[in-house]
Structure formats: C-alpha cells, structure tokens
CSV table of C-alpha atoms and ligand atoms in Angstrom, one decimal:
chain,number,residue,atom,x,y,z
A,1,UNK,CA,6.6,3.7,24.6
A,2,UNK,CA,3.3,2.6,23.8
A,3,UNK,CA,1.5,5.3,24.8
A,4,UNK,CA,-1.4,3.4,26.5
A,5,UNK,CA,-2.2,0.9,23.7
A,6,UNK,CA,-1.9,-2.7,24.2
A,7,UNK,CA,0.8,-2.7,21.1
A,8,UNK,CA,2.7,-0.8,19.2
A,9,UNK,CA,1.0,-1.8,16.3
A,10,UNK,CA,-1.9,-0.4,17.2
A,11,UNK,CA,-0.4,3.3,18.1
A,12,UNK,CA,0.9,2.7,14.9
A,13,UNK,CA,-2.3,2.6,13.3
A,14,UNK,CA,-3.9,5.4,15.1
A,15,UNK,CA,-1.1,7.7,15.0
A,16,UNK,CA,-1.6,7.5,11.4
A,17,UNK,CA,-4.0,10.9,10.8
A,18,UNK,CA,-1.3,13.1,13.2
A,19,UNK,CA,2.1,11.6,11.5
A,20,UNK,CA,0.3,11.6,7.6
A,21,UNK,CA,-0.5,15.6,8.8
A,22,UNK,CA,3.0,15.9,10.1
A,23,UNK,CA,4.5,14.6,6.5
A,24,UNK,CA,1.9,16.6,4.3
A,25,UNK,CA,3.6,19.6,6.4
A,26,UNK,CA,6.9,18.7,5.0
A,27,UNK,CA,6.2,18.0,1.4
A,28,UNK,CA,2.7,20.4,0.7
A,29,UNK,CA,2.3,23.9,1.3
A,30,UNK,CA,0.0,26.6,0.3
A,31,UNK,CA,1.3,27.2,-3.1
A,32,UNK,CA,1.8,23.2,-3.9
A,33,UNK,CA,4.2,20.5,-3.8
A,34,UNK,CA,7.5,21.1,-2.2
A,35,UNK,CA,9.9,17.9,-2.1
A,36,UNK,CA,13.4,18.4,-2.3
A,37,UNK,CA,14.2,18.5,-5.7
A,38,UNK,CA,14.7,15.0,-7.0
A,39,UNK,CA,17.0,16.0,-9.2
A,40,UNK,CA,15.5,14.6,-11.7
A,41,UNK,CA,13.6,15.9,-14.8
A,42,UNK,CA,10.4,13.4,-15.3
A,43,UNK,CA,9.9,14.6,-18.5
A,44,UNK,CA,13.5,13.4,-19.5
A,45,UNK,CA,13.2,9.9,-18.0
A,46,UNK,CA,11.9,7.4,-20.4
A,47,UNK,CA,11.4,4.6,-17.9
A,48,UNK,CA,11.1,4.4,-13.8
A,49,UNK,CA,11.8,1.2,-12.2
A,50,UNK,CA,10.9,0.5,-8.2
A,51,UNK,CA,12.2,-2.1,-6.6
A,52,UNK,CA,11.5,-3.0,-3.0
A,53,UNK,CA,10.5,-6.1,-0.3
A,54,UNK,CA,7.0,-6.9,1.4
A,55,UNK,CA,4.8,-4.0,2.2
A,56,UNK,CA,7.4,-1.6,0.7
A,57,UNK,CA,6.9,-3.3,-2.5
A,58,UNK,CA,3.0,-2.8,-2.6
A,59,UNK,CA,3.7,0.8,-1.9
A,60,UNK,CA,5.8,0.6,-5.1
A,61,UNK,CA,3.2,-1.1,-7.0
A,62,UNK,CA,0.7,1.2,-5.8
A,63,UNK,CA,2.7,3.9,-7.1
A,64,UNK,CA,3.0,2.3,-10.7
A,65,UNK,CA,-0.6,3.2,-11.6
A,66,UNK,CA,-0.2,6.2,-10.2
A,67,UNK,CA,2.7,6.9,-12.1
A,68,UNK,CA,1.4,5.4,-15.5
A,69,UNK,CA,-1.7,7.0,-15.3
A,70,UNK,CA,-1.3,10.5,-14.0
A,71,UNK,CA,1.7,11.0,-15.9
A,72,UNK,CA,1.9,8.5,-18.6
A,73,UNK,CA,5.2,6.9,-17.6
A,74,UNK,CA,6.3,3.5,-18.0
A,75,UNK,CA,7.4,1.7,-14.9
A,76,UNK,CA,8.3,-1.9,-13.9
A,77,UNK,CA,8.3,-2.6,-10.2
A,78,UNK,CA,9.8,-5.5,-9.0
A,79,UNK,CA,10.5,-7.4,-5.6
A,80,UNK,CA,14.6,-6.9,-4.9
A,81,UNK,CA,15.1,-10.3,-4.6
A,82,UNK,CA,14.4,-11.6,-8.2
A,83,UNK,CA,15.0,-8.0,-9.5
A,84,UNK,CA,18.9,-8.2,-8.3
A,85,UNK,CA,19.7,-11.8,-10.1
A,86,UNK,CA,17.6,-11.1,-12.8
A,87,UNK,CA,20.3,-9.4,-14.5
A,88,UNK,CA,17.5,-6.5,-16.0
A,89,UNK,CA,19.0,-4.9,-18.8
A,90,UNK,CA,18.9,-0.9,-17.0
A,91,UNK,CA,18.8,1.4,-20.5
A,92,UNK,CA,19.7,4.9,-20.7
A,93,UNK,CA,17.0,7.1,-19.4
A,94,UNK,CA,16.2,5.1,-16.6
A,95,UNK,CA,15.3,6.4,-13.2
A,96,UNK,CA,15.5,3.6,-10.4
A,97,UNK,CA,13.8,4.3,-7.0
A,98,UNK,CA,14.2,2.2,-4.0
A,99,UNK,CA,11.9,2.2,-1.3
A,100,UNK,CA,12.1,0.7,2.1
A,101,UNK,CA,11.4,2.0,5.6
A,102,UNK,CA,14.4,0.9,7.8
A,103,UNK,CA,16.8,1.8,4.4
A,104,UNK,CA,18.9,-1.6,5.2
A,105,UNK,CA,17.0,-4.5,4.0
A,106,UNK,CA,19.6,-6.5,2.1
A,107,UNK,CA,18.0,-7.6,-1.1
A,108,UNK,CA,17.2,-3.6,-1.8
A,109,UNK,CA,20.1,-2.5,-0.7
A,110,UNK,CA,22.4,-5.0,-3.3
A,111,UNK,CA,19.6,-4.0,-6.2
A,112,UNK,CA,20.4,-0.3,-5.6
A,113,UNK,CA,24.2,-1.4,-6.2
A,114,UNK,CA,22.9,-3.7,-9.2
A,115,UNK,CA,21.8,-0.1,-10.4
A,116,UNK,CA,24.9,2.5,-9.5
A,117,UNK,CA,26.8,3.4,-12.8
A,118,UNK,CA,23.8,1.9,-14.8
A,119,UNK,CA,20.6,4.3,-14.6
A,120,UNK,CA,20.5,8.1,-14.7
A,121,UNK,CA,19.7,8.7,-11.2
A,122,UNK,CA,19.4,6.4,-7.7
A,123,UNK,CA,16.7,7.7,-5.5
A,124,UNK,CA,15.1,6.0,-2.6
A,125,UNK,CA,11.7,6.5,0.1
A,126,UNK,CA,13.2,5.7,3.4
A,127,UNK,CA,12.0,6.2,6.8
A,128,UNK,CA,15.5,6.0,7.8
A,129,UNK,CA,18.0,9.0,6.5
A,130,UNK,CA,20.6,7.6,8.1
A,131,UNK,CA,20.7,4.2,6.3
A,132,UNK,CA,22.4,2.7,3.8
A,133,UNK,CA,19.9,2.5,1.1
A,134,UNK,CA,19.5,6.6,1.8
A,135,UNK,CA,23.4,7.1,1.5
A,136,UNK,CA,24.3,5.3,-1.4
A,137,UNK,CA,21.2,7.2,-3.4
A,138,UNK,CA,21.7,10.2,-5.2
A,139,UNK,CA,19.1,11.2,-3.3
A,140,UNK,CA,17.0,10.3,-0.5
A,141,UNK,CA,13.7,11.3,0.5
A,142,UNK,CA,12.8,10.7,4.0
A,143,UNK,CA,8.9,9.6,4.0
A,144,UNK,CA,8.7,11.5,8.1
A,145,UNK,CA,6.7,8.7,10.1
A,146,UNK,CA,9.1,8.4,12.8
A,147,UNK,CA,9.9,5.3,14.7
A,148,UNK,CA,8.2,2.2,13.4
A,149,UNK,CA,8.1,-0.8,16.2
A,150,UNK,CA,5.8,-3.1,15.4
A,151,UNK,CA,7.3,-5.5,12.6
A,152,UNK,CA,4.2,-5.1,10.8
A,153,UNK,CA,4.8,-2.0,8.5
A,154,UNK,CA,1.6,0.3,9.0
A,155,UNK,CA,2.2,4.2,9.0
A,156,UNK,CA,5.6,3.7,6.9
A,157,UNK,CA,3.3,2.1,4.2
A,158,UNK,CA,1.1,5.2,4.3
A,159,UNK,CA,3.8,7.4,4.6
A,160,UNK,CA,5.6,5.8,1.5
A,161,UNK,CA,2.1,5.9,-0.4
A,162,UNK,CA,1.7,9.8,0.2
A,163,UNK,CA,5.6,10.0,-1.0
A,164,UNK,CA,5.5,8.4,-3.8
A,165,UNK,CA,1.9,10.2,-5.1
A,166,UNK,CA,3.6,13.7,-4.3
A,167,UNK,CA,6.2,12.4,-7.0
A,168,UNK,CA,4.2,10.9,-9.2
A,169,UNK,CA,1.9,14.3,-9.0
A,170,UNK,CA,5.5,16.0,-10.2
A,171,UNK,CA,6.0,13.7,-12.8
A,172,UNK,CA,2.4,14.8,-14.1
A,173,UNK,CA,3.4,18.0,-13.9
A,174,UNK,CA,6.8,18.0,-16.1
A,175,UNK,CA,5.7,15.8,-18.0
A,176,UNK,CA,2.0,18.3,-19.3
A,177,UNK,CA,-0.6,15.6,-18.1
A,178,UNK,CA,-1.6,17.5,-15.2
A,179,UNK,CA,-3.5,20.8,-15.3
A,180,UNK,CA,-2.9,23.3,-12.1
A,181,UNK,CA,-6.7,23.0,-11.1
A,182,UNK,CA,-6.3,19.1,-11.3
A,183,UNK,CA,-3.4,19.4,-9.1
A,184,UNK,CA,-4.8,21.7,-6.7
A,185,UNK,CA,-8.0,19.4,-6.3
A,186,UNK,CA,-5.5,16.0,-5.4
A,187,UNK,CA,-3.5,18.5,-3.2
A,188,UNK,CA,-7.0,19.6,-1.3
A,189,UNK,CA,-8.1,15.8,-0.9
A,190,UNK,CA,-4.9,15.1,0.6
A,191,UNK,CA,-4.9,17.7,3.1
A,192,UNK,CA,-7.9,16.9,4.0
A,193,UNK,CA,-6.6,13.1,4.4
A,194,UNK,CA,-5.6,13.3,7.7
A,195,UNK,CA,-9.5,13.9,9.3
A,196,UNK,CA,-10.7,11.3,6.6
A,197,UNK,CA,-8.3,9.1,8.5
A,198,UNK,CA,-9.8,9.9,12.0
A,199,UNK,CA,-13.4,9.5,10.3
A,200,UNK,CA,-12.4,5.7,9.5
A,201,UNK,CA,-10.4,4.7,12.3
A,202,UNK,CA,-14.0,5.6,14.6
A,203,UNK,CA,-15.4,2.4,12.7
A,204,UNK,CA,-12.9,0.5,14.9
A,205,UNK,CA,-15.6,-1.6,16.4
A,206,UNK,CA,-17.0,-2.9,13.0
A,207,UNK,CA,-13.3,-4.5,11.9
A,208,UNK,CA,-13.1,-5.9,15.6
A,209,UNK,CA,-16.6,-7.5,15.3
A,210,UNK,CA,-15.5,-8.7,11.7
A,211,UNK,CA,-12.0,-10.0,12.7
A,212,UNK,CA,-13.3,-12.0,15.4
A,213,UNK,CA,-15.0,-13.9,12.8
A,214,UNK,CA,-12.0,-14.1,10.9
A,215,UNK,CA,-10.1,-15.4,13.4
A,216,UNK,CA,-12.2,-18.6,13.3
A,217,UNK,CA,-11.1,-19.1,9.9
A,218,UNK,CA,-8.0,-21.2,8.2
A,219,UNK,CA,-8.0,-19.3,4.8
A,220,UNK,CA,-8.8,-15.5,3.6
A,221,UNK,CA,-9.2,-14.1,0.2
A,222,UNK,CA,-8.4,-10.2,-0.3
A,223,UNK,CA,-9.8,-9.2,-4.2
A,224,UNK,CA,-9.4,-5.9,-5.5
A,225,UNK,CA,-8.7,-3.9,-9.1
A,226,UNK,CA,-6.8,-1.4,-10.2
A,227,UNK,CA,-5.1,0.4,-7.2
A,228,UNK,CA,-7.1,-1.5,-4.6
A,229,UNK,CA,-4.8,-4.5,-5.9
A,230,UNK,CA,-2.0,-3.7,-4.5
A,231,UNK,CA,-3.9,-3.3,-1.4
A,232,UNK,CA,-5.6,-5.8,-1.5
A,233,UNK,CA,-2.1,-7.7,-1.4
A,234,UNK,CA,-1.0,-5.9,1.3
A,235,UNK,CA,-4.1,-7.0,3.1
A,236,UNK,CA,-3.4,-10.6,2.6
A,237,UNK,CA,0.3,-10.1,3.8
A,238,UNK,CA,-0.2,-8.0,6.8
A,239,UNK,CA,-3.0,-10.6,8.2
A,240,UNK,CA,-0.6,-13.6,7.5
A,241,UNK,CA,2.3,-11.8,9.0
A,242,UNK,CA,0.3,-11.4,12.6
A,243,UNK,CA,-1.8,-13.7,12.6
A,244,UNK,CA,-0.8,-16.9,10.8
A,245,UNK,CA,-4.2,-17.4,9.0
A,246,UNK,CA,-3.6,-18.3,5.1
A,247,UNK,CA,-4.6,-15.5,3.0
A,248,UNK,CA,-4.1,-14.6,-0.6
A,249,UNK,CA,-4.5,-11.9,-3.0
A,250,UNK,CA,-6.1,-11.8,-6.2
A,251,UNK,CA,-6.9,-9.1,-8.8
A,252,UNK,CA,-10.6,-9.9,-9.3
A,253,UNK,CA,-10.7,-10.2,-12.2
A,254,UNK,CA,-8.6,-12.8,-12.1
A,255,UNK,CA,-11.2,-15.1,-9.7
A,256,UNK,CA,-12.3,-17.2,-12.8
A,257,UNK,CA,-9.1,-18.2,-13.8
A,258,UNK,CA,-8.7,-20.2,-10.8
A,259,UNK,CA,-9.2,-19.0,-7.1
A,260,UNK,CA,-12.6,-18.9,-7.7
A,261,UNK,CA,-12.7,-23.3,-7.2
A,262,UNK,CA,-11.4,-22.3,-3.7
A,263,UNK,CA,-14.9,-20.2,-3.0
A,264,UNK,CA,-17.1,-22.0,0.1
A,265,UNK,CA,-18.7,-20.7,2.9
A,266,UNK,CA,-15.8,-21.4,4.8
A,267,UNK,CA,-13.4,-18.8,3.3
A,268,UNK,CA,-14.1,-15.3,3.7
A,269,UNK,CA,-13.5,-13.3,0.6
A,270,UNK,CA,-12.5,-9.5,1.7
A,271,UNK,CA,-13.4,-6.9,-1.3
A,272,UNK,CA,-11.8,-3.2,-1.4
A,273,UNK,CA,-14.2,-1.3,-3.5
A,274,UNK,CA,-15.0,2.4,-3.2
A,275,UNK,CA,-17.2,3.1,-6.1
A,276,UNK,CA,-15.1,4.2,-8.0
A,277,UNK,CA,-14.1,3.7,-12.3
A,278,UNK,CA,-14.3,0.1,-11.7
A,279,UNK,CA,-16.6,-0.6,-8.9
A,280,UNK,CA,-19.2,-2.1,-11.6
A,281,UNK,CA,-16.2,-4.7,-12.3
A,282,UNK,CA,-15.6,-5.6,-9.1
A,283,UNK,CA,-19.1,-6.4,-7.9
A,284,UNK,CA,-20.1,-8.7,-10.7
A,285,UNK,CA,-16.4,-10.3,-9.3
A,286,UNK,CA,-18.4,-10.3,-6.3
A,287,UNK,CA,-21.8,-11.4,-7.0
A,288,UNK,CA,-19.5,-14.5,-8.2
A,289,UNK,CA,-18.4,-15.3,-5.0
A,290,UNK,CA,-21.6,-15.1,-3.6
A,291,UNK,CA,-23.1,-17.1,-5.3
A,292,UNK,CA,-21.0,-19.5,-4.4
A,293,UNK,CA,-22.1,-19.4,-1.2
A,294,UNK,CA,-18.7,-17.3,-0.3
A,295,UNK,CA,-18.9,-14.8,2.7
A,296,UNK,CA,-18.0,-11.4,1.3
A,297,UNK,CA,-16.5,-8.5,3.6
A,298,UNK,CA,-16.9,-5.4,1.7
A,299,UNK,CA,-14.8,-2.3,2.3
A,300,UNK,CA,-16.6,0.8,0.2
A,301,UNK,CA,-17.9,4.2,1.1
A,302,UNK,CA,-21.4,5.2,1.2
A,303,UNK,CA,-22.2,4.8,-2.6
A,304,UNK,CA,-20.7,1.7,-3.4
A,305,UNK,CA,-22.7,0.2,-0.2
A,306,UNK,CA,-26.3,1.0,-1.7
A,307,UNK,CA,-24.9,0.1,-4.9
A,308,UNK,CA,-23.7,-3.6,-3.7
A,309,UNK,CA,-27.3,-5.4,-2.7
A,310,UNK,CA,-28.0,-6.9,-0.2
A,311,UNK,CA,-26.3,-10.0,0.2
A,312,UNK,CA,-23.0,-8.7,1.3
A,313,UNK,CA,-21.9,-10.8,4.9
A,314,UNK,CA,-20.7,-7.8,6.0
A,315,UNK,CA,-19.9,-4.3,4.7
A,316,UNK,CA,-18.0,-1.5,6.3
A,317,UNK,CA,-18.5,1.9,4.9
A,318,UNK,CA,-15.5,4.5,4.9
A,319,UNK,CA,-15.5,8.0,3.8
A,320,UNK,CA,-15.7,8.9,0.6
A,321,UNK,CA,-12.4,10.1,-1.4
A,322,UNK,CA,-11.5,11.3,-4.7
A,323,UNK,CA,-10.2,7.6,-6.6
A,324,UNK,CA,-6.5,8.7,-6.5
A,325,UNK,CA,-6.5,8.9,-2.8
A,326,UNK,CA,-8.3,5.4,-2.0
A,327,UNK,CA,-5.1,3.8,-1.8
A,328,UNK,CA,-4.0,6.1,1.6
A,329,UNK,CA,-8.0,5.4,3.1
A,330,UNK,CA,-7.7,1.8,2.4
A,331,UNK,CA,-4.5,0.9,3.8
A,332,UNK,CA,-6.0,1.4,7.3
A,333,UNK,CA,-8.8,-1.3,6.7
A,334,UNK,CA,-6.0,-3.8,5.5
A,335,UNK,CA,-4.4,-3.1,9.3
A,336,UNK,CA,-7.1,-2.9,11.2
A,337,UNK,CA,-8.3,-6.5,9.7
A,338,UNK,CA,-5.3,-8.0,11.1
A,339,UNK,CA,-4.6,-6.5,13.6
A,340,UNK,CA,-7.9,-7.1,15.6
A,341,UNK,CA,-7.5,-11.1,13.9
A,342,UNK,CA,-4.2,-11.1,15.8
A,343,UNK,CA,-5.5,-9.9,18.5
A,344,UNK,CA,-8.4,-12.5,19.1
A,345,UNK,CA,-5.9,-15.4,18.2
A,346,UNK,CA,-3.7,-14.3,21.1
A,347,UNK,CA,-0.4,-13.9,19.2
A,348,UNK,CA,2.5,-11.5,19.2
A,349,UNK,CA,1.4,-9.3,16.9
A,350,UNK,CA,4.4,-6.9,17.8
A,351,UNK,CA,7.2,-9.3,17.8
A,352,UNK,CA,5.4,-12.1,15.1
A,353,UNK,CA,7.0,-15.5,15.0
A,354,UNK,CA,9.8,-15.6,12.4
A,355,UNK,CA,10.0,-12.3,11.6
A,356,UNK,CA,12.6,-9.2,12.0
A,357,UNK,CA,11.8,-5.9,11.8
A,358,UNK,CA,14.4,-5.4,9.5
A,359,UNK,CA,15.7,-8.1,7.2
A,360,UNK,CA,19.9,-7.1,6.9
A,361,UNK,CA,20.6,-10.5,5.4
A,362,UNK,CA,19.3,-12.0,2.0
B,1,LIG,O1,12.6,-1.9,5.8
B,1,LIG,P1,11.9,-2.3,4.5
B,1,LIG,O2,10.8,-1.4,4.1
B,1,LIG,O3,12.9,-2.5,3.4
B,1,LIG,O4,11.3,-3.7,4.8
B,1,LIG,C1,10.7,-4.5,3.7
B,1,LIG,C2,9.9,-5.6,4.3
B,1,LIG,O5,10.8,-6.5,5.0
B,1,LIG,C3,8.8,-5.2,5.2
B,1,LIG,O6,7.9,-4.3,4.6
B,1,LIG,C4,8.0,-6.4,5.7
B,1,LIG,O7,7.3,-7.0,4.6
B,1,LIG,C5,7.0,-6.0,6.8
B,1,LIG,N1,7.1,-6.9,7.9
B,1,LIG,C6,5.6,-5.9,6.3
B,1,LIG,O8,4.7,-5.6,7.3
C-alpha cells in the first residue's frame, strides 16, 4: 500500500534513508564490511565485466569508476542487449556481474548464460533472491530494498549503488589500494548516509518549484563528469520514463563536441556538481551554457554554490559528502526532478505509458 503518498513512486523515494539504513545493517557492521563472501578473490581477477538494462545499468556504470579507481581494476560494463550478440571474447580471469532488481529481465538473464562455462565466477545484484538471474549465479547478492512498485527504479538504484561500492571497497581491500583508515572513513560516510538522505529529501519544495518549470519544457539536458555521469544519465532516463519530456545526457565535457548547438533559453540544462575533484571542470562546462543564454539547474552542496556565481537559474544545495558517496546523495535529485515533472504533467507516473515493470521478453 501506499502508505499515504499519492504514488508509489514517491514512498519509494522517501523510504529511501530507512530501507538504505536497513541494507547498511546487513552488509556493515562495527568492525567493517560483511557481504557474504563473493567467492571471489579480487586480487585474482584480472578483469570485471557488468552487464545490465536501464537504471540497473547506470548503477553498473557507476560502479566502474568506483571499481577502477578505488581498486585499480579494469572493467567494461555494457547494456545486455548488445553485450549478448556481441559475441565478447570472455578471457580467463574474468569475473562477470549481473545486476538487475526484479532478477528476470531477459536480455540480462540470456547475457548471464552467454557467460556460464566462460568466466571464473557469475555473480549478480538482485533485489529479487528468488529470480532467475539470482539462481543461475554462483552467487547472488540480494541488494535488501524490498518491494519496488513504481516502474520507475528509485530505492533499487540506491540500493544497487551501496552494493556494488561495498564490493568495490573489497576489491580495494584484496587488492592493497585501500588503507584500513581509508576504509573506515568511506564506512563512516556511509553510515551516516541515511540522515544525509533525510537532510536532502526536506528540500522537497525547491525540485517541486523547479519541476514545475520543467514541465513547461519539450527538451532537458542532464551534464555531469566523472561519477555524476552516470547520474546524470540516469537523470535524463528517469524524467523521460514519467514524464515524456525529451532529455539527454551528456558528459560535459563533451558539450563542445556537439550538444552544445542545442543550448537556448528554451532548454533547461540540469548540472550535478558537488565540489568535488572536478567541480572547476564542470563549471567552465557551465559557464558555456550560460552564456548561451541556457537555463542552468545546479545540484551542488554548499561550496560548490558560492563557488558557481551568480548566474545560475536555479541552484539547489544538498549536503555535503565525501566524493565517493555523491553518487548515493545524487540519485535522489535525479528522482525527485521527475517525479514532481510527472506530477505537474498529470501522467501515470506509477504505471508510465509503454512500460513494464519488468521486461521478461527481449
Ligand atoms: O529489473 P531490472 O533491474 O533488470 O530492470 C532493468 C530496467 O528495465 C529498469 O531499470 C528500467 O530501466 C526502469 N524502468 C528504470 O527506471
């Protein structure tokens, strides 16, 4: 039941900081990270590959530069769909992990297959144990976020984001690129996660005041670098999903190459940036867009704000977190843009036009 929201998506959303708490409990204790043993030795694995669809893929993609740069691994993520007629050579020493909330979606499911007898070990990130994708893997690890309703994937993206860091924390770990106090800091901002959450769902109202402009418009742009790329992907997909407005992704720096003839004031141009490594980047990406008379919505924290001028159309500050976590914090922005967009155009943002919850067929 819906608990007294209008949709499910939105108890989704703000069941986020209890069911993230709820999964830390599982996978985090006192004296550190306590998955169930993949089975799998990181330091032994030359090469990870993640394959997924839709918002379980931009968790995947997430987790690559979490994975490459906290534990130096090499990892190709790709969508299932291309990744299962590619024909990708799998070499010895490969790890492939699957990840997908409802564990049945098709193309996944016959890339896992693609994978039996070929790489060392078949491990997925399900939401569902008792799915297929979770019983043909050597092992599954269940991501806790309970049921998930609304078509759009909100907590299960979260909940596959703090998965897959925990692992990619482990990989650090066996693999020397991670020193105990290092860990023990990443393990204290996540804890902490859970009121960070709360602190950024009570700016609510500024999304809603921000969607309802959105809502008026036929075309968004999401821009982000590094991991607020992914996001920033996910942003664009979870508006067009609900609310039927265009939108697109791009890595900033990748405006000049192209989207950047697209800027006017008719398109707003949604940035992720916490000030973090690459803020600078970003908003001279930014400043680009603005002076092309484009309407930037800016999602930072309190720094990056002051830092960004004054010319920003409209900027919503979160909490600040350490750079690793961002991608957790700044999934709930992506949401709440569409979901409040959704909400002013009137559509079914449970039950969107087209789509199924869970995609069994290719
Ligand atoms: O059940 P899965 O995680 O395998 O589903 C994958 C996609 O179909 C899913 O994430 C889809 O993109 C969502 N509707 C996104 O909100």
């Amino acid at each position: 039941d819906k608990d007294g929201y209008k949709h499910f998506m939105a108890k989704e959303i703000a069941e986020q900081p209890s069911v993230l708490a709820n999964a830390l409990s599982a996978y985090v204790t006192e004296h550190g990270i306590a998955l169930p043993d993949p089975g799998i030795d990181f330091s032994k694995i030359d090469r990870l590959t993640m394959v997924a669809c839709g918002t379980a893929f931009y968790a995947c993609f997430t987790a690559k530069y979490w994975f490459e740069q906290l534990a130096g691994m090499p990892v190709e993520v790709d969508v299932a769909s291309e990744f299962r007629y590619r024909e990708p050579p799998i070499t010895k020493g490969t790890a492939a992990l699957f990840v997908s909330q409802s564990g049945e979606t098709a193309d996944t499911l016959a890339a896992l297959r693609y994978c039996q007898g070929k790489a060392d070990k078949i491990f997925s990130v399900v939401n569902v144990s008792e799915s297929s994708i979770a019983r043909e893997s050597d092992l599954a690890l269940p991501i806790h976020a309970g049921a998930e309703i609304g078509v759009a994937s909100t907590k299960a993206f979260t909940c596959q984001l703090n998965v897959l860091l925990l692992l990619a924390l482990k990989a650090a770990v066996e693999r020397g690129r991670m020193t105990q106090d290092r860990l023990e800091d990443i393990l204290e901002g996540l804890r902490a996660m859970p009121g960070t959450f709360n602190a950024a769902l009570d700016r609510d109202a500024d999304f809603s005041s921000i969607s309802s402009r959105l809502a008026e418009s036929r075309d968004v742009l999401f821009l982000g670098r590094g991991l607020m790329y992914p996001l920033a992907l996910e942003g664009a997909l979870k508006l067009k999903e609900i609310s039927y407005i265009h939108a697109e992704a791009y890595a900033s720096g990748e405006l000049k190459h192209g989207p950047i003839a697209l800027i006017d004031q008719h398109m707003p141009v949604v940035v992720f940036a916490p000030k973090d490594s690459l803020f600078e980047k970003t908003v001279s990406n930014m400043q680009e867009v603005m002076a092309r008379g484009g309407k930037v919505v800016l999602i930072t924290d309190a720094a990056g704000a002051e830092a960004a001028g004054e010319d920003v159309w409209r900027t919503v500050v979160l909490p600040a977190v350490p750079e690793v976590l961002s991608p957790l914090l700044y999934a709930l922005p992506a949401q709440l843009l569409a979901y409040h967009t959704a909400v002013a155009k009137g559509t079914d943002v449970d039950q969107p036009r087209n789509l199924a919850k869970s995609v069994t067929v290719e």
